[in-house]
Amino acid sequence: MLELNAQHIHMHQTAADKPAALALLGEVLVADGLVAPGYLDGLRAREAQGSTFLGQGLAIPHGTPDTRDQVFTTGVRLLHFPEGVDWGNGQQVYLAIGIAARSDEHLRLLQLLTRALGEGDLSEALQKAESPEAIIDLLQGAPQALALDGELVGLGVAADDFDELAWQGVKLLKRAQCVEPGFNAGLALGQALPLGDGLWWLSSEQSVLRPGLAFVTPASGLDHQGQPLNGLFVLASLGEAHRAMLERLCNLLIEGRGRELSQATSSRVVLEALGGEVPADWPSAQVPLANLHGLHARPAKQLTEIAQAFDGDIRVRLAGSESVGVSVKSLSKLLALGAQRGQVLEFLAEPTIASDALPALVRAVEDGLGEEVEPLPAPGEASGLQAVAALPDEAAIEQAALRHGERVNGIAASPGIAIGPVLVRKPKVIDYPKRGESPVVELQRLDVALDKVHGEIGVLIEDSQIDSVRDIFTTHQAMLRDPALREEVQARLQKGLSAEAAWMDEIESAAQQQEALHDKLLAERAADLRDVGRRVLACLTGVEAEQAPSEAYILVMDEVAPSDVATLNAQRVAGILTAGGGATSHSAIIARALGIPAIVGAGPGVLGLAPNTLLLLDGERGELLVSPTDAQLEQARSERATREERKRLANERRMEPATTRDGHSVEIAANIGAAGETPEAVAMGAEGIGLLRTELVFMNHSQAPDQATQEAEYRRVLEALEGRPLVVRTLDVGGDKPLPYWPMPAEENPFLGVRGIRLSLQRPDILETQLRALLASADGRPLRIMFPMVGNIDEWRSAKAMVDRLRVELPVADLQVGIMIEIPSAALIAPVLAQEVDFFSIGTNDLTQYTLAIDRGHPSLSSQADGLHPAVLRLIGMTVEAAHAQGKWVGVCGELAADALAVPMLVGLGVDELSVSARSIALVKARVRELDFAACQRLAQQALMLPGAHEVRTFVGEHC
Ligand code: PEP
Ligand code: MG
């Protein structure tokens, strides 16, 4: 934490000009061991980008983001220039506050510092200051006005007694940064003062950061010490700041108007009565801030300059805040706002200038205020709850409507037999008002809805036959009664939000917090929170909630986005059925990882299924039966039992190696998407990780994760592997895997465009950070790095050169570097590549789509994108031959590796490693143990001579 300290202030310095002042500052920062000499370049570069003059005789020189690695220790050093230094444009600086910070810690210091600056001008006092203590007093001791605005008024808060009401008041003061821990203890020592009309007064001077007054009223009338308690003032007292307000309050009480306060339903009434800051009723406009480091000095300065061109008052506040906002023309006030990336700014302008000023400011913020900004994820993108793709139209659905007893073939996407009623989920966007009537009314509405939904869920619990489902609903009920959740919603209601907006905002924020914990169980809780959230929202708005069947159901959607599947509750969803999509689309891959039987690409007719229609879904055969007969159900259940027995036997031997009957061993590894999946993969028999898809590490953040964040993830994987090898694929985005914060120009054929290694080589900074994080995490453990979508040797060489450069700095004892074979051109030049790489891993999902020219997610064609096509098998055979000729190994990490009919072919072609989803490991090992290597080699060669995938499948089915 950056702090102002008298020892760090160098008094009575002189500098001829700004460069000399910066040089002096650089010397001090270096001498005190805060930075390396190179940081001075950062100070200069920063000034060149835009002056750090703050106003009132102050400047805040600091380095650029790319000189942050020159910082050893975070800290500040202050130089006092009584003669002044011209900081450009005649702006005189008497105090330069030099900041050395590795992250954005300085924003907090600026916020505190600028909050201390009053409306007056400090320049003269700073110039004349004689001691470091005098400077500190000036910076921290400026007389401060009493804070009293909409943020500090809480009407109709939940409280059962005086102490709880006082605690609500303290919370408001804390949130407004008026008090710090310790204030409460001071309050407890004081005496509460009755003011009449049920109003009470409580105050403390202990642990006060700035003076402020909170006013809270209870949701229902209370008593305290035998007198009514209808409202409580909590004062954070500092000096005389509250005197004028107190006089006003006394007059009000004398006039007998106390009830105006205790019965107020809007904060405006309270503020007008007490002379607090009332937000102006001016036209306003909102815009989200996307700047990576928030509203720091440079963008803030741009904003002030735009505002200064208008002749009138313009204010800005964080959206949802009840404060009056700060003047956009004041740099120090803007910095004090402390706005961060992702927060929404609300501008309010005097009516005479609003129509010109507001659009200009909004546009400037959207354009990045002089900085290049990565767009924020679109709302709902993180949750995946909003509609994504356009649905097939109703006519198409109706035309393809399915009849009872009908059998439909789709694409087998995830094995297993599921039986259950359908739930057709069509994305539904529920509109609701953002602002509410009053906190009291909105709270009542919310409570009614919470009770109603609680009752509805109670009925589901009674009806449900399955323990695990009952447990889930019981958890949902507990969420509805969670006091912490309700309290946070209530705080949002105080800001004037409607019950719907307050509830949904809080649910989404709580769900995102859960997901950020990277724990599978907690992430499931996020899905539960959203489920509950939707139910309550539907109840509040009168929209009929999606009636999820009480028993485990088959979820039917047009196409399931990976995020939809990732947030599914596997215990409630027995099966997944989609109208569109393909077997190697990423949603299908995730369904397999979750072990949910799935069929994709079954056509639009499935979207027209009536609610609760019974379905029989065979995810292994890709077969669907609508309203099966009892006999069909009986047969399916018995087949399921047979398959499960086979699975059980395979599972018992999951930790043993996969060795064919004639003694040939194949390594079986796991494909994972997140660090947290490693222990489970190991427990399921993985002999290593054969593919860590690092996209999720990136997708889980609202901006590219830094080296430390990534390193921690990779370390988690390596630690859980306990010495087993880790094959990591560098970031593979583009195509069907966009990153919300990495804008990519629209391409007509994204799969043939800038994706995988092509994209990484266009952003070498991101690739370098990832490689650094990987190398730093190894610590002598076996690390294999591979690059995705390599199509020619130059791409490989550029990426490899980067690894070679970095490994000098970050040596790794057991490192192999290789490529994925996903593009036919790479397989065809495998003999050349094999001389340079350490290994190949064949990505059959992409290799198949590029060889057969079929989009892997194509709604109707992808079932033909079969990796057992002899053309694909030939490319695999060529790759293995080339690698083995150079003594290198080859893995297969595409979905084909887990296909029971493909395993004999891949083993026969000589593949050394199969990497599959953790749930498939035991079965794939069992499959290898059934085989004879010599026979597989013979069969594979024969298969290469067949005309198509269908023939290969029949051939293998007959012989293995
Ligand atoms: C592949 O293409 O086979 C592969 C493993 O990569 P992804 O599925 O992630 O594109
Ligand atoms: Mg791929």
Coordinates of N, CA and C and ligand atoms in Angstrom, one line a residue, residues 586 589 691 693 695 729 732 737 755 820 822 843-846 856 893-894, ligand 1:
H586 N -17.1 -27.6 -29.7 CA -16.6 -27.6 -28.3 C -17.6 -27.9 -27.3
I589 N -17.7 -31.6 -26.8 CA -16.5 -32.0 -26.0 C -16.7 -31.8 -24.5
L691 N -3.2 -33.0 -23.4 CA -3.6 -31.7 -24.0 C -4.2 -30.8 -23.0
R693 N -5.9 -27.5 -22.9 CA -6.3 -26.4 -23.8 C -6.3 -25.1 -22.9
E695 N -7.1 -22.1 -23.6 CA -8.1 -21.1 -23.8 C -8.9 -20.7 -22.6
R729 N -0.9 -26.8 -24.8 CA -1.0 -26.2 -26.1 C -1.1 -24.7 -25.8
D732 N -5.1 -21.1 -28.3 CA -5.6 -21.4 -29.6 C -7.0 -20.7 -29.7
K737 N -13.6 -20.1 -31.5 CA -13.3 -19.8 -30.1 C -12.8 -18.3 -30.0
R755 N -6.3 -17.7 -36.9 CA -6.5 -18.5 -35.6 C -5.3 -19.2 -35.2
M820 N 1.1 -29.3 -33.0 CA -0.1 -30.1 -33.3 C -0.1 -30.2 -34.8
E822 N -2.7 -30.4 -37.4 CA -4.1 -30.2 -37.5 C -4.5 -29.8 -38.9
G843 N -4.2 -33.3 -33.9 CA -5.6 -32.8 -33.6 C -6.5 -33.3 -34.6
T844 N -7.1 -34.4 -34.4 CA -7.9 -35.0 -35.5 C -9.2 -34.2 -35.7
N845 N -9.7 -33.4 -34.8 CA -10.9 -32.7 -35.0 C -10.7 -31.7 -36.2
D846 N -9.6 -31.0 -36.0 CA -9.3 -30.0 -37.1 C -8.7 -30.7 -38.3
R856 N -16.4 -28.4 -38.8 CA -16.6 -29.4 -37.7 C -17.9 -29.1 -36.9
C893 N -4.7 -36.3 -30.0 CA -5.5 -35.7 -28.9 C -6.9 -35.2 -29.4
G894 N -7.2 -35.5 -30.6 CA -8.6 -35.2 -31.1 C -9.6 -36.2 -30.5
Ligands
PEP1 C1 -8.2 -30.9 -32.5 O1 -8.4 -30.1 -33.4 O2 -8.3 -32.1 -32.7 C2 -7.8 -30.5 -31.2 C3 -7.5 -31.4 -30.2 O3 -8.0 -29.2 -30.9 P1 -9.4 -28.4 -30.6 O4 -10.4 -29.4 -30.6 O5 -9.2 -27.7 -29.3 O6 -9.4 -27.5 -31.8

